[in-house]
CSV table of C-alpha atoms in Angstrom, one decimal:
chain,number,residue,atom,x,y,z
A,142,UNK,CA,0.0,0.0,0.0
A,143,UNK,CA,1.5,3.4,-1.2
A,144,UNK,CA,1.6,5.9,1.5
A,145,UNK,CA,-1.4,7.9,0.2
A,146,UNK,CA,-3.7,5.0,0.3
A,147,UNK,CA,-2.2,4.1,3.8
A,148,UNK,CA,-2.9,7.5,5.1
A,149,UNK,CA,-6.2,7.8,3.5
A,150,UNK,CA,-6.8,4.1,5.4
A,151,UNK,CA,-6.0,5.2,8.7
A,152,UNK,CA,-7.9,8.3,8.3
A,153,UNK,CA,-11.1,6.1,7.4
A,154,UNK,CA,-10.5,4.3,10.9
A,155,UNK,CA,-10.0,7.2,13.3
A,156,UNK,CA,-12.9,8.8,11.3
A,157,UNK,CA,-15.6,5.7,12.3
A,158,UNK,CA,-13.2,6.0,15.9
A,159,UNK,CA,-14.6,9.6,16.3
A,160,UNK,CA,-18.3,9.2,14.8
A,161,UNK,CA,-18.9,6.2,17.5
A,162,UNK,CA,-17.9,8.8,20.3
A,163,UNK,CA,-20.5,11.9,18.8
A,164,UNK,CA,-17.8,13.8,16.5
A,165,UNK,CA,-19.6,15.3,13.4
A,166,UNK,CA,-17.2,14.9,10.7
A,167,UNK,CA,-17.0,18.3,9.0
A,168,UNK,CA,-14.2,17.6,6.4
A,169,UNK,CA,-11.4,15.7,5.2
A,170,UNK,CA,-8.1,16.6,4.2
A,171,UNK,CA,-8.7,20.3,4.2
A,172,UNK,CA,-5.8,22.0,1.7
A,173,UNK,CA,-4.7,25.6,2.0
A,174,UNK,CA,-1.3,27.3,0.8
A,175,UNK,CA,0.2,26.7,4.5
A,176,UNK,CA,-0.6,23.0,4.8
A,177,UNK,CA,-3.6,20.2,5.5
A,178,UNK,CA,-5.7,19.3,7.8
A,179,UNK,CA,-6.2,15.6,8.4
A,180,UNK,CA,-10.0,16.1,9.7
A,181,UNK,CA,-12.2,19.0,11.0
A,182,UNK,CA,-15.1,17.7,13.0
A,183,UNK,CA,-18.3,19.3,15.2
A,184,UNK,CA,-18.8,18.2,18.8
A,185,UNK,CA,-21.3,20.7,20.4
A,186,UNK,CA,-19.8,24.6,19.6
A,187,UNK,CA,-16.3,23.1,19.1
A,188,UNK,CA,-14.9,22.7,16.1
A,189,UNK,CA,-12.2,20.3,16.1
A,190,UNK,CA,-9.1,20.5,14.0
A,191,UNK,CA,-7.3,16.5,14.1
A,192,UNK,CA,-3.9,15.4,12.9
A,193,UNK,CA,-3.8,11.7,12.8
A,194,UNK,CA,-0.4,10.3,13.0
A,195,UNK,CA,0.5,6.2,12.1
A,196,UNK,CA,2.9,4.6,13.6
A,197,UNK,CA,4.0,1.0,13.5
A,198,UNK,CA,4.3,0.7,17.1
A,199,UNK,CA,5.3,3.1,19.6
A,200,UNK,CA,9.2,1.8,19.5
A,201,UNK,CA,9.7,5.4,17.7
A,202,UNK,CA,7.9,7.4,20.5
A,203,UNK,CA,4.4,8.6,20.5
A,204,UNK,CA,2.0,10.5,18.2
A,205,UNK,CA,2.5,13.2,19.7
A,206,UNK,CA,5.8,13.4,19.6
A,207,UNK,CA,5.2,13.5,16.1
A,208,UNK,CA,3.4,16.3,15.9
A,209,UNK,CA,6.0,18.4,16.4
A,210,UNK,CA,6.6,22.4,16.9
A,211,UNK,CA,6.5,23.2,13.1
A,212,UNK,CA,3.6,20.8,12.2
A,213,UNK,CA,1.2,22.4,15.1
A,214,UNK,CA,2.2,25.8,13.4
A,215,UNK,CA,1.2,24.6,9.8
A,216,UNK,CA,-1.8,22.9,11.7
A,217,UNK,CA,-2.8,26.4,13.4
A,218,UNK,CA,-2.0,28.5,10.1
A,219,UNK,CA,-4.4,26.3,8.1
A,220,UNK,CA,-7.3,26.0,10.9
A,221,UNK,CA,-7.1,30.5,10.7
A,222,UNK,CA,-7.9,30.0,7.0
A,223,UNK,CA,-10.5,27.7,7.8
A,224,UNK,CA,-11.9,29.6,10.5
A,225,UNK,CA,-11.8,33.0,8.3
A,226,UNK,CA,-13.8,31.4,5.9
A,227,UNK,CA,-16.6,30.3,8.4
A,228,UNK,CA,-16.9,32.9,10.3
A,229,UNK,CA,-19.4,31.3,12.6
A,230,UNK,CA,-16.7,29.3,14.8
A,231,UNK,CA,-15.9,30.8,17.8
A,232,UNK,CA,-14.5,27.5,19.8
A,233,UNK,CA,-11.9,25.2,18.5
A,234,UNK,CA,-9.8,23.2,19.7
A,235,UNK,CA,-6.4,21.1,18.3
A,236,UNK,CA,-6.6,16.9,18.5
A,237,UNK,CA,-4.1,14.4,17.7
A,238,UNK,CA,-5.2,10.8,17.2
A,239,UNK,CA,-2.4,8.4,16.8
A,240,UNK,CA,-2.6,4.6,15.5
A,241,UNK,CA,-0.5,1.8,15.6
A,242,UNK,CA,-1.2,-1.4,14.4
A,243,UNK,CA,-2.7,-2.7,18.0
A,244,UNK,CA,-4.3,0.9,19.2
A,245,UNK,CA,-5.7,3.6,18.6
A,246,UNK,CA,-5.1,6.9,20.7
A,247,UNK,CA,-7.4,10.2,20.8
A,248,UNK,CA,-5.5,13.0,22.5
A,249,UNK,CA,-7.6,15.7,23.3
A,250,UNK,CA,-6.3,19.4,23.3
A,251,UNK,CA,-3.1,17.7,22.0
A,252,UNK,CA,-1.2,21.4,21.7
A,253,UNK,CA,-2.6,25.1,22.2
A,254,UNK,CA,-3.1,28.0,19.3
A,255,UNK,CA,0.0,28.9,18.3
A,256,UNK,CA,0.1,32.6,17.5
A,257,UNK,CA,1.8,34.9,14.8
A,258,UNK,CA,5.3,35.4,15.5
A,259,UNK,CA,6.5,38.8,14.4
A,260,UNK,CA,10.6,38.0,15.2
């Protein structure tokens, strides 16, 4: 399996992951100039930007560890384009969900908003 088609895979399963626990999925793979989005869900008023991350086990470290300082920024550039174009979102919050080939783990408020540096 290519790595597109892996990703896409994994996607599908933390997608039916957050369905069964009330997550409204919103959209998939959201593209902007800065970067992607792996999934934007609904839960209540929050919308939820996710980054799911696959790993083969966690030998290498943890999801999160692969979401590192420069990916969160990309993440955070892209959900200010999305939130600019609905104007309606006032919460939001930043997920990771990571997978390895015997779990699956949902971090919630994986990393803060990270704001424009001007240095």
């Amino acid at each position: 399996m290519n790595t597109r088609k892996k990703g896409a895979f994994y996607e599908d399963v933390a997608c039916r992951h957050l369905q069964q626990h009330g997550i409204i999925i919103l959209e998939r793979n959201f593209r902007c100039r800065i970067g992607e989005i792996d999934i934007i869900g609904k839960k209540n008023d929050c919308i939820i930007f996710f980054e799911v991350k696959y790993r083969h086990s966690d030998y290498n470290g943890a999801a999160l560890a692969a979401v590192g300082f420069s990916k969160q920024k990309r993440i955070c550039r892209c959900a200010d384009v999305y939130c600019m174009l609905h104007p309606w979102i006032k919460n939001i919050r930043y997920d990771v969900i990571g997978i390895t080939d015997t779990k699956l783990e949902w971090i919630e408020n994986a990393f803060s908003h990270i704001g424009y540096s001007w240095n």
